[in-house]
Short mmCIF file of C-alpha atoms and ligand atoms in Angstrom, two decimals:
data_model
loop_
_atom_site.label_atom_id
_atom_site.label_comp_id
_atom_site.label_asym_id
_atom_site.label_seq_id
_atom_site.Cartn_x
_atom_site.Cartn_y
_atom_site.Cartn_z
CA MET N 128 0.00 0.00 0.00
CA TYR N 129 0.99 3.62 -0.31
CA ALA N 130 3.33 4.79 2.49
CA TRP N 131 3.74 8.56 2.84
CA PRO N 132 5.71 11.32 1.08
CA ALA N 133 9.44 11.60 1.70
CA SER N 134 10.87 14.85 2.92
CA GLU N 135 14.02 15.78 1.07
CA VAL N 136 17.31 14.83 2.72
CA PRO N 137 19.99 17.46 2.11
CA VAL N 138 23.36 16.08 1.01
CA LEU N 139 26.11 17.19 3.38
CA PRO N 140 29.72 17.91 2.54
CA GLY N 141 32.12 15.09 3.40
CA LYS N 142 31.02 11.59 4.19
CA GLY N 143 29.23 9.96 7.09
CA ARG N 144 30.46 7.23 9.38
CA ASP N 145 29.58 3.56 9.52
CA LEU N 146 26.96 2.79 12.11
CA ARG N 147 27.83 0.95 15.29
CA ILE N 148 24.66 -0.26 16.92
CA HIS N 149 23.50 -2.41 19.80
CA ASP N 150 22.38 -5.87 18.73
CA THR N 151 20.02 -7.64 21.12
CA ALA N 152 21.14 -11.07 19.87
CA THR N 153 24.79 -10.62 20.80
CA GLY N 154 24.13 -8.15 23.61
CA GLY N 155 26.83 -5.83 22.34
CA LEU N 156 27.66 -3.24 19.72
CA VAL N 157 28.16 -4.35 16.15
CA THR N 158 29.59 -2.25 13.35
CA LEU N 159 27.31 -2.84 10.42
CA ASP N 160 28.86 -3.17 7.01
CA PRO N 161 25.93 -2.98 4.63
CA GLY N 162 26.47 -3.19 0.92
CA PRO N 163 25.65 -0.27 -1.37
CA VAL N 164 22.01 -0.88 -0.48
CA ALA N 165 21.41 -1.22 3.26
CA ARG N 166 18.39 -3.37 4.12
CA ILE N 167 16.14 -2.77 7.09
CA TYR N 168 12.78 -4.14 8.21
CA VAL N 169 10.90 -2.25 10.92
CA CYS N 170 7.72 -3.62 12.43
CA GLY N 171 4.77 -1.33 11.76
CA ILE N 172 1.71 -0.45 13.79
CA THR N 173 -1.39 -2.43 14.56
CA PRO N 174 -3.82 0.28 13.47
CA TYR N 175 -6.53 0.30 16.09
CA ASP N 176 -5.66 3.57 17.78
CA ALA N 177 -3.68 6.72 16.98
CA THR N 178 0.13 7.00 16.96
CA HIS N 179 1.38 7.71 20.47
CA MET N 180 4.73 9.03 21.64
CA GLY N 181 6.01 5.48 22.22
CA HIS N 182 5.43 4.54 18.60
CA ALA N 183 6.91 7.84 17.46
CA ALA N 184 10.04 7.28 19.58
CA THR N 185 10.58 3.83 18.08
CA TYR N 186 10.12 5.03 14.49
CA ASN N 187 12.40 7.95 15.24
CA ALA N 188 15.20 5.54 16.19
CA PHE N 189 14.96 3.70 12.88
CA ASP N 190 14.65 6.92 10.95
CA LEU N 191 18.04 7.85 12.40
CA VAL N 192 19.45 4.53 11.19
CA GLN N 193 18.32 5.42 7.68
CA ARG N 194 19.76 8.92 7.90
CA VAL N 195 23.17 7.65 9.06
CA TRP N 196 23.25 5.22 6.14
CA LEU N 197 22.12 7.83 3.62
CA ASP N 198 24.92 10.08 4.87
CA THR N 199 27.40 7.32 3.96
CA LYS N 200 26.08 7.66 0.39
CA ARG N 201 24.34 4.32 0.51
CA GLN N 202 20.83 3.64 -0.63
CA VAL N 203 18.43 2.28 1.93
CA HIS N 204 15.87 -0.42 1.27
CA TYR N 205 13.40 0.01 4.09
CA VAL N 206 10.34 -2.20 4.51
CA GLN N 207 7.56 -1.77 7.05
CA ASN N 208 4.32 -3.65 7.61
CA VAL N 209 0.90 -2.73 8.94
CA THR N 210 -0.76 -5.43 11.04
CA ASP N 211 -4.14 -4.68 9.55
CA VAL N 212 -5.78 -7.84 10.82
CA ASP N 213 -5.11 -9.18 14.32
CA ASP N 214 -6.96 -9.88 17.58
CA PRO N 215 -6.56 -6.42 19.19
CA LEU N 216 -7.82 -4.68 16.04
CA LEU N 217 -10.86 -6.98 15.76
CA GLU N 218 -11.59 -6.59 19.48
CA ARG N 219 -11.47 -2.78 19.32
CA ALA N 220 -13.72 -2.70 16.24
CA GLU N 221 -16.19 -4.99 18.00
CA ARG N 222 -16.09 -2.88 21.20
CA ASP N 223 -16.75 0.32 19.26
CA GLY N 224 -19.28 -1.23 16.91
CA ILE N 225 -17.35 -0.28 13.77
CA ASP N 226 -16.09 -2.18 10.78
CA TRP N 227 -12.54 -3.47 11.39
CA VAL N 228 -11.44 -2.55 7.85
CA ALA N 229 -12.65 1.02 8.29
CA LEU N 230 -10.91 1.26 11.67
CA ALA N 231 -7.61 0.01 10.23
CA GLU N 232 -7.85 2.38 7.27
CA LYS N 233 -8.63 5.37 9.45
CA GLU N 234 -5.79 4.77 11.90
CA THR N 235 -3.30 3.94 9.16
CA ALA N 236 -4.19 7.21 7.41
CA LEU N 237 -3.58 9.10 10.65
CA PHE N 238 -0.25 7.29 11.13
CA ARG N 239 0.82 8.42 7.64
CA GLU N 240 -0.02 12.01 8.53
CA ASP N 241 1.90 11.79 11.79
CA MET N 242 4.95 10.24 10.14
CA THR N 243 4.91 12.89 7.42
CA ALA N 244 4.62 15.70 9.95
CA LEU N 245 7.52 14.27 11.95
CA ARG N 246 9.65 13.98 8.79
CA MET N 247 10.12 10.24 9.18
CA LEU N 248 11.43 8.85 5.91
CA PRO N 249 8.91 6.42 4.40
CA PRO N 250 9.60 2.75 3.71
CA ARG N 251 10.10 1.74 0.08
CA GLU N 252 7.48 -0.95 0.61
CA TYR N 253 4.64 -0.50 3.07
CA ILE N 254 2.74 -3.76 3.22
CA GLY N 255 -0.46 -4.72 5.00
CA ALA N 256 -0.92 -8.15 6.56
CA VAL N 257 -4.05 -8.68 4.50
CA GLU N 258 -2.32 -8.01 1.20
CA ALA N 259 0.53 -10.33 2.28
CA ILE N 260 -1.76 -13.35 2.82
CA PRO N 261 -1.18 -14.90 -0.66
CA GLY N 262 2.55 -14.95 0.14
CA ILE N 263 2.09 -16.23 3.68
CA VAL N 264 0.05 -19.34 2.82
CA PRO N 265 2.80 -21.11 0.81
CA LEU N 266 5.34 -20.41 3.57
CA VAL N 267 3.12 -22.06 6.17
CA GLU N 268 2.55 -24.99 3.80
CA ARG N 269 6.30 -25.36 3.35
CA LEU N 270 6.91 -25.33 7.10
CA ARG N 271 4.22 -27.94 7.60
CA ASP N 272 5.51 -30.13 4.76
CA ALA N 273 9.01 -29.94 6.23
CA GLY N 274 7.73 -31.15 9.60
CA ALA N 275 8.39 -27.80 11.29
CA ALA N 276 4.70 -27.12 11.82
CA TYR N 277 1.75 -29.16 13.03
CA GLU N 278 -2.01 -28.97 13.20
CA LEU N 279 -4.05 -28.59 16.38
CA GLU N 280 -7.82 -28.51 15.97
CA GLY N 281 -7.48 -26.91 12.56
CA ASP N 282 -4.93 -24.28 13.64
CA ILE N 283 -1.33 -24.62 12.48
CA TYR N 284 1.52 -24.15 14.97
CA PHE N 285 5.22 -23.66 14.39
CA SER N 286 7.46 -26.01 16.30
CA VAL N 287 10.16 -23.92 17.98
CA GLU N 288 12.29 -27.04 18.33
CA SER N 289 12.70 -27.19 14.55
CA ASP N 290 15.13 -24.25 14.70
CA PRO N 291 18.49 -25.08 16.29
CA HIS N 292 19.03 -21.33 16.74
CA PHE N 293 15.77 -20.71 18.59
CA GLY N 294 16.41 -18.44 21.58
CA LYS N 295 19.38 -16.57 20.14
CA VAL N 296 17.58 -13.29 19.50
CA SER N 297 16.31 -12.65 23.02
CA GLY N 298 18.69 -14.91 24.96
CA LEU N 299 15.91 -15.61 27.49
CA ASP N 300 15.46 -18.82 29.45
CA ALA N 301 12.38 -21.01 29.03
CA ALA N 302 10.58 -19.65 32.10
CA ALA N 303 10.97 -16.03 31.02
CA MET N 304 9.88 -16.93 27.51
CA ARG N 305 6.78 -18.62 28.81
CA LEU N 306 5.76 -15.59 30.86
CA LEU N 307 6.29 -13.19 27.97
CA SER N 308 4.56 -15.49 25.53
CA ALA N 309 1.40 -15.39 27.68
CA GLU N 310 1.61 -11.59 27.99
CA ARG N 311 2.28 -10.88 24.34
CA GLY N 312 -0.24 -12.72 22.24
CA GLY N 313 0.90 -16.34 22.70
CA ASP N 314 -1.11 -19.22 24.19
CA PRO N 315 1.37 -21.30 26.23
CA ASP N 316 -1.39 -22.98 28.21
CA ARG N 317 -3.35 -24.35 25.30
CA PRO N 318 -3.55 -28.15 25.70
CA GLY N 319 -2.15 -30.28 22.90
CA LYS N 320 0.79 -28.09 21.88
CA LYS N 321 4.14 -29.82 21.44
CA ASN N 322 5.95 -27.01 23.21
CA PRO N 323 4.04 -24.32 25.16
CA LEU N 324 6.03 -21.63 23.33
CA ASP N 325 5.02 -22.78 19.83
CA PRO N 326 3.36 -19.82 18.07
CA MET N 327 0.46 -19.97 15.69
CA LEU N 328 1.21 -19.72 11.99
CA TRP N 329 -2.34 -20.01 10.69
CA MET N 330 -5.55 -19.66 12.66
CA ALA N 331 -8.52 -21.60 11.30
CA ALA N 332 -11.55 -19.41 10.56
CA ARG N 333 -13.55 -18.47 13.65
CA GLU N 334 -17.26 -17.71 13.69
CA GLY N 335 -17.88 -14.01 13.08
CA GLU N 336 -14.25 -13.21 12.26
CA PRO N 337 -12.73 -12.41 8.87
CA SER N 338 -11.01 -15.28 7.08
CA TRP N 339 -9.22 -15.92 3.80
CA ASP N 340 -8.62 -18.85 1.51
CA GLY N 341 -5.57 -20.69 2.82
CA GLY N 342 -5.28 -23.36 0.12
CA SER N 343 -4.41 -26.67 1.79
CA LEU N 344 -4.47 -24.90 5.19
CA GLY N 345 -8.20 -24.24 4.94
CA ARG N 346 -9.85 -20.88 5.51
CA GLY N 347 -8.32 -18.74 8.21
CA ARG N 348 -5.95 -15.89 8.91
CA PRO N 349 -2.21 -15.63 9.46
CA GLY N 350 -0.34 -15.58 12.76
CA TRP N 351 1.52 -12.43 13.69
CA HIS N 352 5.17 -13.51 13.33
CA ILE N 353 4.83 -15.19 9.93
CA GLU N 354 3.26 -11.98 8.63
CA CYS N 355 6.45 -9.98 9.15
CA VAL N 356 8.69 -12.79 7.98
CA ALA N 357 6.78 -13.28 4.73
CA ILE N 358 7.02 -9.55 3.99
CA ALA N 359 10.69 -9.30 4.97
CA LEU N 360 11.77 -12.34 2.96
CA ASP N 361 9.73 -11.28 -0.05
CA HIS N 362 11.26 -7.82 -0.24
CA LEU N 363 14.62 -8.06 1.51
CA GLY N 364 15.64 -11.72 1.53
CA MET N 365 17.76 -13.32 4.27
CA GLY N 366 20.70 -11.73 6.03
CA PHE N 367 19.35 -8.20 5.92
CA ASP N 368 21.07 -5.60 8.06
CA VAL N 369 18.58 -4.57 10.73
CA GLN N 370 15.37 -5.98 12.16
CA GLY N 371 13.84 -3.21 14.22
CA GLY N 372 11.11 -2.52 16.71
CA GLY N 373 10.44 -1.63 20.32
CA SER N 374 11.98 -3.78 23.07
CA ASP N 375 8.61 -5.45 23.65
CA LEU N 376 9.02 -7.13 20.26
CA ALA N 377 12.32 -8.91 21.02
CA PHE N 378 10.36 -11.81 22.46
CA PRO N 379 8.30 -13.46 21.15
CA HIS N 380 7.87 -11.54 17.90
CA HIS N 381 11.42 -11.20 16.61
CA GLU N 382 12.57 -14.47 18.15
CA MET N 383 9.78 -16.41 16.44
CA GLY N 384 10.11 -14.51 13.19
CA ALA N 385 13.83 -15.27 12.99
CA SER N 386 13.13 -18.97 13.64
CA HIS N 387 10.45 -19.12 10.95
CA ALA N 388 12.83 -17.56 8.43
CA GLN N 389 15.82 -19.66 9.45
CA VAL N 390 13.89 -22.93 9.13
CA LEU N 391 12.34 -21.85 5.82
CA THR N 392 15.66 -20.96 4.21
CA GLY N 393 18.21 -23.04 6.10
CA GLU N 394 20.22 -19.85 6.52
CA PHE N 395 21.30 -18.06 9.69
CA PRO N 396 20.85 -15.37 10.84
CA MET N 397 17.81 -13.68 9.40
CA ALA N 398 19.15 -10.24 10.34
CA ARG N 399 22.66 -9.05 11.14
CA ALA N 400 21.40 -6.93 14.02
CA TYR N 401 18.21 -7.01 16.05
CA VAL N 402 17.74 -3.47 17.25
CA HIS N 403 15.27 -2.55 19.95
CA ALA N 404 14.10 0.82 21.17
CA GLY N 405 13.26 1.45 24.82
CA MET N 406 9.71 1.94 26.09
CA VAL N 407 8.16 5.33 26.62
CA ALA N 408 5.99 5.59 29.72
CA LEU N 409 3.30 7.95 30.93
CA HIS N 410 2.51 8.31 34.63
CA GLY N 411 4.97 5.56 35.49
CA GLU N 412 3.62 2.90 33.14
CA LYS N 413 4.52 1.87 29.59
CA MET N 414 2.39 3.86 27.17
CA SER N 415 0.10 1.32 25.55
CA LYS N 416 -3.08 1.21 23.56
CA SER N 417 -4.39 -1.56 25.75
CA LYS N 418 -3.89 0.49 28.95
CA GLY N 419 -5.00 3.75 27.38
CA ASN N 420 -2.33 5.97 29.04
CA LEU N 421 -1.50 7.76 25.83
CA VAL N 422 -0.21 11.01 24.42
CA PHE N 423 -1.03 11.11 20.73
CA VAL N 424 1.14 12.78 18.11
CA SER N 425 -2.01 13.92 16.30
CA ARG N 426 -3.43 15.46 19.49
CA LEU N 427 -0.29 17.51 20.06
CA ARG N 428 -0.35 18.62 16.43
CA GLN N 429 -3.99 19.65 16.76
CA ASP N 430 -3.06 21.63 19.85
CA GLY N 431 -0.63 23.58 17.71
CA VAL N 432 2.63 21.96 18.83
CA ASP N 433 5.26 22.23 16.09
CA PRO N 434 6.12 18.69 14.87
CA ALA N 435 9.79 19.72 14.92
CA ALA N 436 9.46 20.21 18.69
CA ILE N 437 7.87 16.76 19.06
CA ARG N 438 10.78 15.34 17.15
CA LEU N 439 13.29 17.17 19.35
CA ALA N 440 11.51 15.79 22.43
CA LEU N 441 12.08 12.26 21.10
CA LEU N 442 15.68 12.97 20.14
CA ALA N 443 16.48 14.21 23.64
CA HIS N 444 16.35 10.59 24.84
CA HIS N 445 18.71 7.81 23.88
CA TYR N 446 16.73 5.33 21.81
CA ARG N 447 17.63 2.40 24.06
CA ALA N 448 16.55 4.10 27.27
CA ASP N 449 13.13 3.62 28.82
CA TRP N 450 11.84 7.10 29.56
CA GLU N 451 8.83 8.99 30.75
CA TRP N 452 6.84 11.48 28.69
CA THR N 453 6.04 14.64 30.69
CA ASP N 454 4.94 18.18 29.88
CA GLN N 455 8.44 19.29 30.84
CA VAL N 456 9.97 17.10 28.10
CA LEU N 457 7.87 18.95 25.55
CA GLU N 458 8.52 22.39 27.05
CA ASP N 459 12.28 21.76 26.93
CA ALA N 460 12.00 20.73 23.30
CA VAL N 461 9.99 23.82 22.37
CA ALA N 462 12.60 26.02 24.07
CA ARG N 463 15.46 24.24 22.31
CA LEU N 464 13.75 24.59 18.92
CA GLY N 465 13.39 28.32 19.58
CA ARG N 466 17.08 28.69 20.45
CA TRP N 467 18.20 26.73 17.40
CA ARG N 468 15.91 28.66 15.04
CA ALA N 469 17.17 31.96 16.38
CA ALA N 470 20.77 30.77 15.97
CA VAL N 471 20.38 29.77 12.31
CA SER N 472 18.34 32.80 11.34
CA ARG N 473 21.41 35.07 11.45
CA PRO N 474 23.37 35.67 8.25
CA ASP N 475 26.64 34.34 9.70
CA GLY N 476 27.96 32.50 12.72
CA PRO N 477 30.72 30.36 14.25
CA SER N 478 32.20 27.75 11.93
CA ALA N 479 30.01 24.64 11.71
CA GLU N 480 32.45 22.16 10.19
CA ALA N 481 33.36 20.56 13.50
CA LEU N 482 29.71 20.45 14.50
CA VAL N 483 28.72 18.38 11.47
CA GLU N 484 31.43 15.86 12.38
CA GLU N 485 30.28 15.81 16.00
CA ILE N 486 26.69 15.03 14.98
CA ARG N 487 27.93 12.30 12.64
CA GLU N 488 30.16 10.85 15.34
CA ALA N 489 27.37 10.86 17.93
CA LEU N 490 24.81 9.15 15.70
CA ALA N 491 27.26 6.56 14.38
CA ASP N 492 27.93 5.65 18.02
CA ASP N 493 24.74 3.66 18.68
CA LEU N 494 22.50 6.56 17.63
CA ASP N 495 23.50 8.86 20.46
CA ALA N 496 20.98 11.58 19.60
CA PRO N 497 21.26 13.33 22.99
CA ALA N 498 24.99 13.85 22.32
CA ALA N 499 24.14 15.22 18.88
CA LEU N 500 21.66 17.68 20.42
CA ALA N 501 24.25 18.74 22.98
CA ALA N 502 26.69 19.53 20.17
CA VAL N 503 24.11 21.69 18.37
CA ASP N 504 23.28 23.36 21.70
CA ARG N 505 26.93 24.34 22.12
CA TRP N 506 27.06 25.84 18.63
CA ALA N 507 23.80 27.73 19.22
CA ALA N 508 25.07 29.05 22.56
CA LEU N 509 28.30 30.24 20.94
CA GLN N 510 26.29 31.91 18.21
CA GLN N 511 24.14 33.65 20.79
CA GLU N 512 27.04 34.73 23.01
CA GLN N 513 29.74 35.62 20.49
CA GLY N 514 28.35 35.21 16.99
CA GLY N 515 30.84 34.48 14.22
CA THR N 516 31.92 35.50 10.77
CA ASP N 517 31.37 32.33 8.79
CA GLU N 518 28.68 33.18 6.27
CA GLY N 519 27.88 29.62 5.33
CA ALA N 520 27.60 28.35 8.90
CA PRO N 521 23.88 28.85 9.70
CA GLY N 522 22.94 27.13 6.43
CA VAL N 523 25.30 24.24 7.11
CA VAL N 524 23.79 23.76 10.56
CA SER N 525 20.23 23.84 9.18
CA ARG N 526 21.05 21.29 6.54
CA ALA N 527 22.92 19.00 8.96
CA VAL N 528 20.10 19.11 11.50
CA ASP N 529 17.62 18.37 8.74
CA ALA N 530 19.64 15.59 7.05
CA LEU N 531 20.84 13.79 10.17
CA LEU N 532 18.14 14.49 12.75
CA GLY N 533 15.06 15.05 10.58
CA VAL N 534 14.38 18.43 12.16
CA ALA N 535 13.44 21.33 9.87
CA LEU N 536 14.65 24.61 11.35
N1 5CA E 657 2.11 -4.49 14.52
C1 5CA E 657 3.01 -4.94 15.54
C2 5CA E 657 4.40 -5.14 15.02
S1 5CA E 657 4.44 -6.22 13.64
C3 5CA E 657 3.05 -3.96 16.72
O1 5CA E 657 3.75 -4.23 17.66
N2 5CA E 657 2.29 -2.87 16.60
S2 5CA E 657 2.14 -1.77 17.75
O2 5CA E 657 1.27 -0.76 17.18
O3 5CA E 657 1.75 -2.35 18.96
O4 5CA E 657 3.55 -1.14 17.97
C4 5CA E 657 4.25 -0.51 16.91
C5 5CA E 657 5.70 -0.26 17.32
O5 5CA E 657 5.73 0.66 18.42
C6 5CA E 657 6.43 -1.52 17.84
O6 5CA E 657 7.78 -1.50 17.40
C7 5CA E 657 6.37 -1.39 19.33
O7 5CA E 657 7.45 -2.04 19.97
C8 5CA E 657 6.46 0.11 19.50
N3 5CA E 657 5.88 0.59 20.77
C9 5CA E 657 4.65 0.31 21.26
N4 5CA E 657 4.48 0.93 22.47
C10 5CA E 657 5.64 1.59 22.74
C11 5CA E 657 6.09 2.41 23.82
N5 5CA E 657 5.33 2.67 24.88
N6 5CA E 657 7.34 2.94 23.76
C12 5CA E 657 8.15 2.68 22.68
N7 5CA E 657 7.76 1.93 21.63
C13 5CA E 657 6.53 1.38 21.65
ZN1 ZN E 658 6.39 -7.27 13.14
#
């Protein structure tokens, strides 16, 4: 489906640095060495409610990954999905007495607007779960025919034991996996499963729920993990550079997805780095659609908050940190945006060459956006206190902040 328009990314003088990023699977930093076309898959929204600051923070992290790569003069092949059919979406539509398709379309449209306003670069392919179904069915059939999947009362489950590498993404023990599986969409207590952790690949049609033709699988709908894997393998293939999402996706979603892909292809690993963003909280608890403690991007925009300030509020936190959204966070960002805009609106200023390198250095070092902001703050303070004679400097700073941080001054 259509994604959203790309804002232009200014080309900066010199060349960017290779990205060093934290990989959940190895637990340490890896220096990525993508080819001329870097490949990244980022899990998209389940569109049953509006984009909140937690979503925005996660997409901001992966937008920075793209910007660092673009600055190294690489192309980026970015793929994102939309989970436009799943239990939470159907439940919300039922609760509100609306059509699930209309709900998904409405919230996806709002997400596009939010992403555009925040200057998040769009994926090259933006694929809905529903449109991916014809590609999912043969993958599930292949897993079943290879003995890696089994049937239980019409539903098809993946056998986690079929992947010798199962567990390597999250590094969790069986007890922790079982707890998280129950919390995050799995059904470890269902009788008859070979292993309690086995996730569903194909759910047989349920009364009153949408279903699709699944060939030899019968009518039904796809499981969550195979959805992302089918889309990733179709567009990126194995061994892509980054699999991204919030830290709540490391297990089970990315663990299971990697296992599906590894068993399907016989190759390992699915992604060179599994990158996870921290969780944004509100009033002491993770912001989540199911709990309803939310600050929406669209609400702030309606209230007249400049999207550039929202973006600066996100950038003020390291992507791996868990952090709390407060009014103060936004006020600080609004103040910073004002200082930066004043600093670049002068005809000349202190030299900005070192600043561009500092921003590059900070982002290449595990996306240290707060360090990048601190560097721009120092330049803006110098401009305010002493000014400078470099006529190109304000323009260079504007372009660097735009290209590398996605903030339009
Ligand atoms: N559709 C699936 C992924 S295939 C899904 O998790 N959708 S979601 O709408 O629930 O979340 C979209 C993205 O936002 C995920 O990467 C998720 O990890 C991230 N996310 C959700 N809540 C938060 C939060 N409070 N803080 C940071 N990131 C969050
Ligand atoms: Zn996903």
